[in-house]
């Protein structure tokens, strides 16, 4: 058989590949599925995706698009009616004007962070990111050779960032600051007053870009309203906004997201898109239009269900010995501190999965200071939540 390399030769990868991290939630998902195949009864509170189907009118719009012949390439930036729908949605939700020319349709939320970090990261520069936070931020920063500078999100601060702490770390080497509220894995929401202070302080650093990951901006509880970084005109010329359909419309597998870029960067992101994926698949873009312009009741019903589950899971977790859980203000994650169990998050997560079939994600997957935590996604039924906590309680009682 033909082989591209002489027998025994080891291929030589670029140095950066050694630094690329991963998202442990996908590994947990694979292990949970494997255990399920072995006949174990697994409750999956690991992966962060709604347990609802994509609303029917959205699915129909994609099918119709295919029937109508939308099966070819589209402009790399996304079809204009979708970008117009995104602009209208941003206006409705945040009261802000965004031109469709500044919007890029992306294959999910993740590619925006991937490309933004690629644009700004290189050896010798610093990129700040939330910790605990979405693991891909740090992974990609390290991949580029830039130095990752964590912004600690503390439980005693309701997992909000402190503007003073962020600003204290900004220096001449800082190229990009990543923020995420409502946050994964904590469900924390940073108050507007703190964002105001950050933006005011950043006036002293006009060449530092900001990427605000607002993928959970539709998912707030107790009547809270979202403060978008789009609402700060002073930073619009250096703001990248990440958002998308995955969480709000139960569309994680469709791979559809969008980002807003300043005039100086939009051409660059479109060029990266052309080089990478050409465009998002056409029927999915039409589904995106239906999601934004169609009825919103299915999305609202999902939020009502998440809220109900939040009110159930948090008190239940707090009944477990050694658990201390805050009430999340947004998203669909509970992030209890579990140090009182005498285990690390990793140890507890592995025990819960292997012994009692409850899949979660250890805090250490989300940062360097989060080993005493475990993330529970409550995008799962009340029944599952009840029996998961019951199983964990039994496991802890057994020692
Ligand atoms: N940003 C955050 C904070 C997330 O939690 C996620 C997904 O879990 C994403 C971005 C990526 O979203 P998508 O699945 O649309 O790529």
mmCIF file of C-alpha atoms and ligand atoms in Angstrom:
data_model
loop_
_atom_site.group_PDB
_atom_site.id
_atom_site.type_symbol
_atom_site.label_atom_id
_atom_site.label_comp_id
_atom_site.label_asym_id
_atom_site.label_seq_id
_atom_site.Cartn_x
_atom_site.Cartn_y
_atom_site.Cartn_z
ATOM 1 C CA UNK A 1 0.000 0.000 0.000
ATOM 2 C CA UNK A 2 1.269 3.468 -0.865
ATOM 3 C CA UNK A 3 2.216 5.508 2.183
ATOM 4 C CA UNK A 4 3.135 9.211 2.134
ATOM 5 C CA UNK A 5 5.952 8.823 4.665
ATOM 6 C CA UNK A 6 8.746 6.284 4.900
ATOM 7 C CA UNK A 7 7.931 3.485 7.321
ATOM 8 C CA UNK A 8 8.451 4.592 10.941
ATOM 9 C CA UNK A 9 8.741 8.298 10.125
ATOM 10 C CA UNK A 10 6.944 10.559 12.527
ATOM 11 C CA UNK A 11 5.170 13.487 10.910
ATOM 12 C CA UNK A 12 6.269 16.887 12.159
ATOM 13 C CA UNK A 13 3.420 19.081 13.260
ATOM 14 C CA UNK A 14 3.690 22.790 13.914
ATOM 15 C CA UNK A 15 4.603 23.670 17.490
ATOM 16 C CA UNK A 16 1.223 25.358 18.013
ATOM 17 C CA UNK A 17 -0.612 22.031 17.790
ATOM 18 C CA UNK A 18 0.950 21.018 21.120
ATOM 19 C CA UNK A 19 -0.776 23.941 22.779
ATOM 20 C CA UNK A 20 -4.284 23.445 21.481
ATOM 21 C CA UNK A 21 -6.682 22.534 24.295
ATOM 22 C CA UNK A 22 -10.167 21.084 24.087
ATOM 23 C CA UNK A 23 -13.686 21.292 25.452
ATOM 24 C CA UNK A 24 -14.048 18.549 28.047
ATOM 25 C CA UNK A 25 -17.852 18.603 27.777
ATOM 26 C CA UNK A 26 -17.483 16.735 24.468
ATOM 27 C CA UNK A 27 -15.249 14.108 26.107
ATOM 28 C CA UNK A 28 -17.772 13.679 28.914
ATOM 29 C CA UNK A 29 -20.496 13.306 26.285
ATOM 30 C CA UNK A 30 -18.491 10.577 24.523
ATOM 31 C CA UNK A 31 -17.852 8.721 27.796
ATOM 32 C CA UNK A 32 -21.509 9.048 28.869
ATOM 33 C CA UNK A 33 -22.604 7.634 25.510
ATOM 34 C CA UNK A 34 -20.138 4.783 25.832
ATOM 35 C CA UNK A 35 -21.472 3.946 29.308
ATOM 36 C CA UNK A 36 -24.994 4.158 27.905
ATOM 37 C CA UNK A 37 -24.076 1.673 25.162
ATOM 38 C CA UNK A 38 -22.825 -0.662 27.888
ATOM 39 C CA UNK A 39 -26.334 -0.589 29.322
ATOM 40 C CA UNK A 40 -25.742 1.919 32.147
ATOM 41 C CA UNK A 41 -28.546 4.345 32.870
ATOM 42 C CA UNK A 42 -26.919 7.751 32.372
ATOM 43 C CA UNK A 43 -28.380 11.141 33.255
ATOM 44 C CA UNK A 44 -26.568 13.700 31.166
ATOM 45 C CA UNK A 45 -26.154 17.027 32.917
ATOM 46 C CA UNK A 46 -22.850 17.541 31.134
ATOM 47 C CA UNK A 47 -23.372 19.009 27.705
ATOM 48 C CA UNK A 48 -24.602 22.596 27.419
ATOM 49 C CA UNK A 49 -27.447 22.344 24.997
ATOM 50 C CA UNK A 50 -31.220 22.731 25.292
ATOM 51 C CA UNK A 51 -33.060 19.413 25.573
ATOM 52 C CA UNK A 52 -35.836 20.752 23.340
ATOM 53 C CA UNK A 53 -36.352 20.269 19.622
ATOM 54 C CA UNK A 54 -35.774 23.203 17.294
ATOM 55 C CA UNK A 55 -39.195 24.889 16.897
ATOM 56 C CA UNK A 56 -41.105 23.407 13.933
ATOM 57 C CA UNK A 57 -41.445 26.627 11.926
ATOM 58 C CA UNK A 58 -37.656 26.979 11.911
ATOM 59 C CA UNK A 59 -37.179 23.436 10.636
ATOM 60 C CA UNK A 60 -39.834 24.031 7.969
ATOM 61 C CA UNK A 61 -38.070 27.180 6.785
ATOM 62 C CA UNK A 62 -34.887 25.192 6.139
ATOM 63 C CA UNK A 63 -36.781 22.477 4.256
ATOM 64 C CA UNK A 64 -38.596 25.100 2.193
ATOM 65 C CA UNK A 65 -35.298 26.819 1.403
ATOM 66 C CA UNK A 66 -33.917 23.590 -0.010
ATOM 67 C CA UNK A 67 -37.107 22.992 -2.015
ATOM 68 C CA UNK A 68 -36.890 26.561 -3.314
ATOM 69 C CA UNK A 69 -33.419 25.826 -4.625
ATOM 70 C CA UNK A 70 -31.236 27.436 -1.949
ATOM 71 C CA UNK A 71 -28.585 24.767 -2.111
ATOM 72 C CA UNK A 72 -25.619 26.661 -3.457
ATOM 73 C CA UNK A 73 -22.933 28.927 -2.046
ATOM 74 C CA UNK A 74 -24.074 32.185 -0.512
ATOM 75 C CA UNK A 75 -22.001 35.325 0.038
ATOM 76 C CA UNK A 76 -19.326 34.510 2.639
ATOM 77 C CA UNK A 77 -20.709 37.188 4.959
ATOM 78 C CA UNK A 78 -24.171 35.585 4.906
ATOM 79 C CA UNK A 79 -27.317 36.295 2.884
ATOM 80 C CA UNK A 80 -28.526 39.886 3.174
ATOM 81 C CA UNK A 81 -32.063 39.075 4.460
ATOM 82 C CA UNK A 82 -30.495 37.187 7.369
ATOM 83 C CA UNK A 83 -28.087 39.999 8.173
ATOM 84 C CA UNK A 84 -31.015 42.435 8.021
ATOM 85 C CA UNK A 85 -32.999 40.191 10.366
ATOM 86 C CA UNK A 86 -30.061 40.117 12.800
ATOM 87 C CA UNK A 87 -29.783 43.928 12.672
ATOM 88 C CA UNK A 88 -33.521 44.253 13.393
ATOM 89 C CA UNK A 89 -33.257 41.740 16.243
ATOM 90 C CA UNK A 90 -30.317 43.601 17.804
ATOM 91 C CA UNK A 91 -32.321 46.807 17.567
ATOM 92 C CA UNK A 92 -35.324 45.173 19.211
ATOM 93 C CA UNK A 93 -33.332 43.520 21.990
ATOM 94 C CA UNK A 94 -30.645 46.089 22.742
ATOM 95 C CA UNK A 95 -32.102 49.276 21.255
ATOM 96 C CA UNK A 96 -28.976 49.741 19.182
ATOM 97 C CA UNK A 97 -28.313 50.478 15.508
ATOM 98 C CA UNK A 98 -26.113 47.970 13.703
ATOM 99 C CA UNK A 99 -25.696 47.972 9.940
ATOM 100 C CA UNK A 100 -26.125 44.620 8.166
ATOM 101 C CA UNK A 101 -22.774 45.509 6.553
ATOM 102 C CA UNK A 102 -21.086 44.981 9.937
ATOM 103 C CA UNK A 103 -22.675 41.600 10.574
ATOM 104 C CA UNK A 104 -21.027 38.307 9.633
ATOM 105 C CA UNK A 105 -23.020 35.066 9.658
ATOM 106 C CA UNK A 106 -20.866 32.292 11.071
ATOM 107 C CA UNK A 107 -21.071 28.503 11.365
ATOM 108 C CA UNK A 108 -21.903 28.703 15.083
ATOM 109 C CA UNK A 109 -20.802 30.910 17.952
ATOM 110 C CA UNK A 110 -17.398 29.278 18.299
ATOM 111 C CA UNK A 111 -15.897 30.385 14.960
ATOM 112 C CA UNK A 112 -16.212 34.031 16.003
ATOM 113 C CA UNK A 113 -13.933 33.443 18.985
ATOM 114 C CA UNK A 114 -11.636 31.243 16.912
ATOM 115 C CA UNK A 115 -11.174 33.918 14.256
ATOM 116 C CA UNK A 116 -11.067 36.867 16.655
ATOM 117 C CA UNK A 117 -8.325 35.212 18.694
ATOM 118 C CA UNK A 118 -6.446 34.279 15.498
ATOM 119 C CA UNK A 119 -6.631 37.922 14.423
ATOM 120 C CA UNK A 120 -5.106 39.251 17.618
ATOM 121 C CA UNK A 121 -2.975 36.476 19.079
ATOM 122 C CA UNK A 122 0.740 36.043 18.449
ATOM 123 C CA UNK A 123 3.823 35.491 20.624
ATOM 124 C CA UNK A 124 4.641 38.480 22.798
ATOM 125 C CA UNK A 125 1.092 39.784 23.185
ATOM 126 C CA UNK A 126 -1.485 39.208 25.917
ATOM 127 C CA UNK A 127 -5.133 38.308 25.629
ATOM 128 C CA UNK A 128 -7.420 38.455 28.668
ATOM 129 C CA UNK A 129 -10.221 35.968 29.174
ATOM 130 C CA UNK A 130 -12.704 35.032 31.927
ATOM 131 C CA UNK A 131 -11.721 32.253 34.353
ATOM 132 C CA UNK A 132 -13.719 30.132 34.976
ATOM 133 C CA UNK A 133 -14.853 30.519 31.386
ATOM 134 C CA UNK A 134 -15.531 28.782 28.104
ATOM 135 C CA UNK A 135 -12.435 26.574 27.598
ATOM 136 C CA UNK A 136 -11.921 27.453 23.950
ATOM 137 C CA UNK A 137 -10.831 31.014 24.824
ATOM 138 C CA UNK A 138 -7.683 29.859 26.591
ATOM 139 C CA UNK A 139 -7.102 26.993 24.193
ATOM 140 C CA UNK A 140 -7.100 29.287 21.171
ATOM 141 C CA UNK A 141 -5.056 32.001 22.888
ATOM 142 C CA UNK A 142 -2.375 29.433 23.644
ATOM 143 C CA UNK A 143 -2.605 28.043 20.119
ATOM 144 C CA UNK A 144 -1.644 31.436 18.692
ATOM 145 C CA UNK A 145 1.350 31.715 21.043
ATOM 146 C CA UNK A 146 -0.128 34.732 22.841
ATOM 147 C CA UNK A 147 -0.041 34.812 26.642
ATOM 148 C CA UNK A 148 -3.406 34.053 28.243
ATOM 149 C CA UNK A 149 -4.202 36.398 31.135
ATOM 150 C CA UNK A 150 -7.151 35.131 33.194
ATOM 151 C CA UNK A 151 -9.720 37.494 34.654
ATOM 152 C CA UNK A 152 -10.847 35.727 37.834
ATOM 153 C CA UNK A 153 -14.607 35.396 38.277
ATOM 154 C CA UNK A 154 -15.195 34.828 41.974
ATOM 155 C CA UNK A 155 -18.100 33.147 43.658
ATOM 156 C CA UNK A 156 -18.149 35.847 46.365
ATOM 157 C CA UNK A 157 -18.651 38.358 43.530
ATOM 158 C CA UNK A 158 -21.543 36.329 42.028
ATOM 159 C CA UNK A 159 -19.148 35.278 39.252
ATOM 160 C CA UNK A 160 -19.147 38.789 37.771
ATOM 161 C CA UNK A 161 -15.880 40.350 36.653
ATOM 162 C CA UNK A 162 -14.430 43.231 38.579
ATOM 163 C CA UNK A 163 -13.673 46.163 36.251
ATOM 164 C CA UNK A 164 -10.795 47.222 38.511
ATOM 165 C CA UNK A 165 -9.270 43.783 38.285
ATOM 166 C CA UNK A 166 -9.529 43.706 34.496
ATOM 167 C CA UNK A 167 -8.111 47.197 34.132
ATOM 168 C CA UNK A 168 -5.249 46.432 36.526
ATOM 169 C CA UNK A 169 -4.062 43.743 34.104
ATOM 170 C CA UNK A 170 -4.231 45.809 30.920
ATOM 171 C CA UNK A 171 -0.825 46.913 29.633
ATOM 172 C CA UNK A 172 0.978 47.762 26.371
ATOM 173 C CA UNK A 173 1.023 44.104 25.420
ATOM 174 C CA UNK A 174 -2.747 43.632 25.748
ATOM 175 C CA UNK A 175 -4.401 43.184 22.346
ATOM 176 C CA UNK A 176 -7.798 41.722 23.171
ATOM 177 C CA UNK A 177 -10.081 41.431 26.202
ATOM 178 C CA UNK A 178 -12.701 38.679 26.151
ATOM 179 C CA UNK A 179 -15.805 39.017 28.314
ATOM 180 C CA UNK A 180 -18.807 36.718 28.641
ATOM 181 C CA UNK A 181 -22.033 37.601 30.443
ATOM 182 C CA UNK A 182 -24.270 35.705 31.113
ATOM 183 C CA UNK A 183 -21.411 33.319 31.616
ATOM 184 C CA UNK A 184 -20.596 29.711 31.007
ATOM 185 C CA UNK A 185 -19.940 27.767 33.262
ATOM 186 C CA UNK A 186 -21.116 29.929 36.147
ATOM 187 C CA UNK A 187 -24.446 31.433 35.051
ATOM 188 C CA UNK A 188 -23.058 34.692 36.455
ATOM 189 C CA UNK A 189 -24.137 38.051 35.070
ATOM 190 C CA UNK A 190 -21.932 41.131 35.349
ATOM 191 C CA UNK A 191 -23.942 44.185 36.486
ATOM 192 C CA UNK A 192 -24.210 47.201 34.199
ATOM 193 C CA UNK A 193 -22.385 49.394 36.725
ATOM 194 C CA UNK A 194 -19.297 47.186 36.441
ATOM 195 C CA UNK A 195 -19.449 47.204 32.625
ATOM 196 C CA UNK A 196 -19.779 51.024 32.725
ATOM 197 C CA UNK A 197 -16.600 51.191 34.807
ATOM 198 C CA UNK A 198 -14.728 48.882 32.475
ATOM 199 C CA UNK A 199 -15.673 50.887 29.391
ATOM 200 C CA UNK A 200 -14.704 54.148 31.119
ATOM 201 C CA UNK A 201 -11.308 52.703 32.065
ATOM 202 C CA UNK A 202 -10.705 51.378 28.557
ATOM 203 C CA UNK A 203 -10.740 54.955 27.247
ATOM 204 C CA UNK A 204 -7.071 54.984 28.349
ATOM 205 C CA UNK A 205 -6.352 51.957 26.120
ATOM 206 C CA UNK A 206 -7.812 52.853 22.723
ATOM 207 C CA UNK A 207 -5.899 50.164 20.827
ATOM 208 C CA UNK A 208 -7.200 47.236 22.900
ATOM 209 C CA UNK A 209 -9.980 45.263 21.183
ATOM 210 C CA UNK A 210 -12.896 43.717 23.085
ATOM 211 C CA UNK A 211 -14.764 40.542 22.256
ATOM 212 C CA UNK A 212 -18.048 40.255 24.112
ATOM 213 C CA UNK A 213 -19.502 36.753 24.015
ATOM 214 C CA UNK A 214 -23.233 37.316 24.443
ATOM 215 C CA UNK A 215 -24.451 33.897 23.309
ATOM 216 C CA UNK A 216 -26.647 33.665 26.437
ATOM 217 C CA UNK A 217 -28.026 37.211 26.161
ATOM 218 C CA UNK A 218 -31.592 35.919 25.751
ATOM 219 C CA UNK A 219 -31.287 33.752 28.837
ATOM 220 C CA UNK A 220 -31.725 35.871 31.951
ATOM 221 C CA UNK A 221 -33.885 35.186 34.996
ATOM 222 C CA UNK A 222 -35.952 37.143 37.507
ATOM 223 C CA UNK A 223 -36.741 39.963 35.076
ATOM 224 C CA UNK A 224 -33.110 40.961 34.583
ATOM 225 C CA UNK A 225 -32.334 42.814 31.369
ATOM 226 C CA UNK A 226 -29.208 42.278 29.339
ATOM 227 C CA UNK A 227 -26.514 44.932 29.057
ATOM 228 C CA UNK A 228 -24.910 44.524 25.656
ATOM 229 C CA UNK A 229 -21.464 45.908 24.930
ATOM 230 C CA UNK A 230 -23.084 47.210 21.720
ATOM 231 C CA UNK A 231 -24.679 49.868 23.895
ATOM 232 C CA UNK A 232 -21.337 51.639 24.407
ATOM 233 C CA UNK A 233 -20.609 53.897 21.398
ATOM 234 C CA UNK A 234 -17.117 54.679 22.735
ATOM 235 C CA UNK A 235 -15.889 51.164 21.982
ATOM 236 C CA UNK A 236 -17.887 50.352 18.858
ATOM 237 C CA UNK A 237 -14.802 50.879 16.684
ATOM 238 C CA UNK A 238 -13.033 48.011 18.475
ATOM 239 C CA UNK A 239 -15.852 45.752 19.610
ATOM 240 C CA UNK A 240 -16.507 42.255 18.319
ATOM 241 C CA UNK A 241 -19.869 40.917 19.459
ATOM 242 C CA UNK A 242 -20.459 37.157 19.446
ATOM 243 C CA UNK A 243 -23.998 35.801 19.487
ATOM 244 C CA UNK A 244 -26.018 33.127 17.757
ATOM 245 C CA UNK A 245 -28.958 30.804 17.557
ATOM 246 C CA UNK A 246 -27.612 27.670 19.276
ATOM 247 C CA UNK A 247 -28.929 28.212 22.786
ATOM 248 C CA UNK A 248 -31.926 30.516 22.319
ATOM 249 C CA UNK A 249 -33.574 28.455 19.587
ATOM 250 C CA UNK A 250 -32.266 24.969 20.466
ATOM 251 C CA UNK A 251 -30.138 24.925 17.318
ATOM 252 C CA UNK A 252 -26.754 23.698 18.550
ATOM 253 C CA UNK A 253 -26.350 21.135 15.775
ATOM 254 C CA UNK A 254 -27.326 23.459 12.954
ATOM 255 C CA UNK A 255 -24.121 25.444 13.373
ATOM 256 C CA UNK A 256 -25.361 28.980 13.035
ATOM 257 C CA UNK A 257 -24.064 32.091 14.739
ATOM 258 C CA UNK A 258 -23.356 35.718 13.982
ATOM 259 C CA UNK A 259 -20.952 38.405 14.958
ATOM 260 C CA UNK A 260 -20.800 42.172 14.723
ATOM 261 C CA UNK A 261 -17.478 43.680 13.647
ATOM 262 C CA UNK A 262 -16.264 47.271 13.390
ATOM 263 C CA UNK A 263 -15.687 48.776 9.922
ATOM 264 C CA UNK A 264 -11.945 48.169 10.258
ATOM 265 C CA UNK A 265 -12.366 44.415 10.786
ATOM 266 C CA UNK A 266 -15.383 43.301 8.774
ATOM 267 C CA UNK A 267 -13.395 42.799 5.590
ATOM 268 C CA UNK A 268 -10.830 40.781 7.548
ATOM 269 C CA UNK A 269 -13.392 38.411 9.037
ATOM 270 C CA UNK A 270 -15.042 37.911 5.651
ATOM 271 C CA UNK A 271 -11.631 37.085 4.216
ATOM 272 C CA UNK A 272 -11.054 34.504 6.968
ATOM 273 C CA UNK A 273 -14.502 33.055 6.243
ATOM 274 C CA UNK A 274 -13.712 32.794 2.521
ATOM 275 C CA UNK A 275 -10.473 31.019 3.342
ATOM 276 C CA UNK A 276 -12.090 28.669 5.843
ATOM 277 C CA UNK A 277 -15.703 27.743 5.212
ATOM 278 C CA UNK A 278 -16.834 29.839 2.193
ATOM 279 C CA UNK A 279 -20.248 30.392 3.756
ATOM 280 C CA UNK A 280 -22.704 28.909 6.230
ATOM 281 C CA UNK A 281 -24.866 26.298 4.530
ATOM 282 C CA UNK A 282 -27.725 28.006 2.751
ATOM 283 C CA UNK A 283 -30.853 26.332 4.220
ATOM 284 C CA UNK A 284 -29.570 26.933 7.746
ATOM 285 C CA UNK A 285 -29.373 30.645 6.999
ATOM 286 C CA UNK A 286 -33.043 30.630 5.983
ATOM 287 C CA UNK A 287 -33.866 28.790 9.198
ATOM 288 C CA UNK A 288 -32.088 31.622 11.013
ATOM 289 C CA UNK A 289 -34.371 34.196 9.373
ATOM 290 C CA UNK A 290 -37.453 32.226 10.458
ATOM 291 C CA UNK A 291 -36.097 31.990 14.007
ATOM 292 C CA UNK A 292 -35.642 35.752 14.329
ATOM 293 C CA UNK A 293 -38.721 36.937 12.458
ATOM 294 C CA UNK A 294 -41.190 34.185 13.394
ATOM 295 C CA UNK A 295 -43.093 33.566 16.639
ATOM 296 C CA UNK A 296 -40.973 33.690 19.767
ATOM 297 C CA UNK A 297 -43.243 31.631 22.024
ATOM 298 C CA UNK A 298 -41.226 28.390 21.740
ATOM 299 C CA UNK A 299 -38.067 30.216 22.844
ATOM 300 C CA UNK A 300 -40.016 31.824 25.707
ATOM 301 C CA UNK A 301 -41.415 28.441 26.773
ATOM 302 C CA UNK A 302 -37.909 26.995 26.893
ATOM 303 C CA UNK A 303 -36.823 29.818 29.182
ATOM 304 C CA UNK A 304 -39.811 29.201 31.443
ATOM 305 C CA UNK A 305 -38.770 25.552 31.669
ATOM 306 C CA UNK A 306 -35.124 26.440 32.392
ATOM 307 C CA UNK A 307 -36.248 28.817 35.115
ATOM 308 C CA UNK A 308 -38.422 26.138 36.707
ATOM 309 C CA UNK A 309 -35.499 23.722 36.674
ATOM 310 C CA UNK A 310 -33.154 26.347 38.078
ATOM 311 C CA UNK A 311 -35.489 26.834 41.000
ATOM 312 C CA UNK A 312 -35.449 23.092 41.575
ATOM 313 C CA UNK A 313 -31.806 22.196 41.047
ATOM 314 C CA UNK A 314 -30.155 24.907 43.141
ATOM 315 C CA UNK A 315 -31.909 24.153 46.465
ATOM 316 C CA UNK A 316 -31.500 20.431 45.789
ATOM 317 C CA UNK A 317 -27.746 20.764 45.190
ATOM 318 C CA UNK A 318 -27.484 22.797 48.382
ATOM 319 C CA UNK A 319 -28.951 19.857 50.335
ATOM 320 C CA UNK A 320 -25.952 17.729 49.327
ATOM 321 C CA UNK A 321 -23.241 17.636 52.010
ATOM 322 C CA UNK A 322 -20.240 19.729 50.984
ATOM 323 C CA UNK A 323 -22.048 21.521 48.139
ATOM 324 C CA UNK A 324 -22.482 25.286 48.021
ATOM 325 C CA UNK A 325 -24.374 26.586 44.997
ATOM 326 C CA UNK A 326 -25.338 30.143 44.008
ATOM 327 C CA UNK A 327 -28.519 30.843 42.118
ATOM 328 C CA UNK A 328 -27.463 31.456 38.502
ATOM 329 C CA UNK A 329 -28.695 34.754 37.048
ATOM 330 C CA UNK A 330 -28.524 33.586 33.432
ATOM 331 C CA UNK A 331 -27.730 30.705 31.031
ATOM 332 C CA UNK A 332 -28.593 27.150 32.159
ATOM 333 C CA UNK A 333 -25.715 26.089 34.377
ATOM 334 C CA UNK A 334 -25.392 25.577 38.117
ATOM 335 C CA UNK A 335 -21.798 25.796 39.298
ATOM 336 C CA UNK A 336 -21.574 24.624 42.896
ATOM 337 C CA UNK A 337 -18.432 24.732 44.969
ATOM 338 C CA UNK A 338 -17.926 21.158 46.125
ATOM 339 C CA UNK A 339 -14.746 21.487 48.206
ATOM 340 C CA UNK A 340 -16.750 20.495 51.288
ATOM 341 C CA UNK A 341 -17.094 16.970 49.894
ATOM 342 C CA UNK A 342 -13.361 16.486 50.432
ATOM 343 C CA UNK A 343 -12.901 15.781 46.712
ATOM 344 C CA UNK A 344 -11.609 17.785 43.801
ATOM 345 C CA UNK A 345 -14.126 18.654 41.107
ATOM 346 C CA UNK A 346 -12.443 16.212 38.760
ATOM 347 C CA UNK A 347 -12.606 13.365 41.272
ATOM 348 C CA UNK A 348 -16.230 14.053 42.126
ATOM 349 C CA UNK A 349 -17.212 14.349 38.444
ATOM 350 C CA UNK A 350 -15.574 11.038 37.626
ATOM 351 C CA UNK A 351 -17.154 9.294 40.640
ATOM 352 C CA UNK A 352 -20.602 10.664 39.794
ATOM 353 C CA UNK A 353 -20.328 9.436 36.210
ATOM 354 C CA UNK A 354 -18.763 6.037 36.813
ATOM 355 C CA UNK A 355 -20.573 5.088 40.052
ATOM 356 C CA UNK A 356 -24.050 6.573 39.709
ATOM 357 C CA UNK A 357 -24.280 7.531 36.043
ATOM 358 C CA UNK A 358 -24.591 11.309 36.405
ATOM 359 C CA UNK A 359 -22.620 13.212 33.771
ATOM 360 C CA UNK A 360 -21.326 16.676 34.689
ATOM 361 C CA UNK A 361 -18.207 18.684 33.789
ATOM 362 C CA UNK A 362 -15.415 19.351 36.306
ATOM 363 C CA UNK A 363 -14.597 22.980 37.111
ATOM 364 C CA UNK A 364 -10.983 22.416 36.088
ATOM 365 C CA UNK A 365 -12.186 22.207 32.461
ATOM 366 C CA UNK A 366 -13.103 25.871 32.678
ATOM 367 C CA UNK A 367 -10.090 27.427 34.280
ATOM 368 C CA UNK A 368 -7.047 27.280 36.439
ATOM 369 C CA UNK A 369 -8.830 28.375 39.624
ATOM 370 C CA UNK A 370 -11.994 26.262 39.380
ATOM 371 C CA UNK A 371 -10.940 22.843 40.579
ATOM 372 C CA UNK A 372 -13.266 23.019 43.581
ATOM 373 C CA UNK A 373 -16.343 23.295 41.346
ATOM 374 C CA UNK A 374 -18.493 21.120 39.096
ATOM 375 C CA UNK A 375 -20.801 22.332 36.315
ATOM 376 C CA UNK A 376 -24.310 20.946 36.134
ATOM 377 C CA UNK A 377 -26.262 21.796 32.978
ATOM 378 C CA UNK A 378 -29.922 21.925 33.929
ATOM 379 C CA UNK A 379 -31.078 21.778 30.324
ATOM 380 C CA UNK A 380 -32.631 18.473 31.304
ATOM 381 C CA UNK A 381 -36.008 17.338 32.645
ATOM 382 C CA UNK A 382 -37.141 17.934 36.238
ATOM 383 C CA UNK A 383 -37.369 14.174 36.605
ATOM 384 C CA UNK A 384 -33.729 13.773 35.535
ATOM 385 C CA UNK A 385 -32.627 16.549 37.867
ATOM 386 C CA UNK A 386 -34.440 14.991 40.827
ATOM 387 C CA UNK A 387 -33.061 11.532 40.284
ATOM 388 C CA UNK A 388 -29.534 12.832 39.539
ATOM 389 C CA UNK A 389 -29.386 14.655 42.864
ATOM 390 C CA UNK A 390 -30.870 11.651 44.625
ATOM 391 C CA UNK A 391 -28.205 9.390 43.145
ATOM 392 C CA UNK A 392 -25.398 11.785 44.127
ATOM 393 C CA UNK A 393 -26.837 12.060 47.642
ATOM 394 C CA UNK A 394 -26.784 8.269 47.944
ATOM 395 C CA UNK A 395 -23.235 8.130 46.642
ATOM 396 C CA UNK A 396 -21.982 10.759 49.095
ATOM 397 C CA UNK A 397 -23.792 9.082 52.004
ATOM 398 C CA UNK A 398 -22.076 5.815 51.137
ATOM 399 C CA UNK A 399 -18.753 7.672 51.484
HETATM 400 N N1 LIG B 1 -19.758 30.891 23.895
HETATM 401 C C1 LIG B 1 -20.118 30.314 25.031
HETATM 402 C C2 LIG B 1 -19.932 31.058 26.302
HETATM 403 C C3 LIG B 1 -20.667 29.029 25.037
HETATM 404 O O1 LIG B 1 -21.026 28.454 26.185
HETATM 405 C C4 LIG B 1 -20.816 28.351 23.799
HETATM 406 C C5 LIG B 1 -21.346 26.978 23.749
HETATM 407 O O2 LIG B 1 -21.449 26.274 24.712
HETATM 408 C C6 LIG B 1 -20.406 29.003 22.646
HETATM 409 C C7 LIG B 1 -19.899 30.269 22.726
HETATM 410 C C8 LIG B 1 -20.451 28.311 21.315
HETATM 411 O O3 LIG B 1 -21.680 28.249 20.762
HETATM 412 P P1 LIG B 1 -21.921 27.430 19.422
HETATM 413 O O4 LIG B 1 -22.385 26.063 19.816
HETATM 414 O O5 LIG B 1 -22.954 28.223 18.695
HETATM 415 O O6 LIG B 1 -20.644 27.378 18.661
#
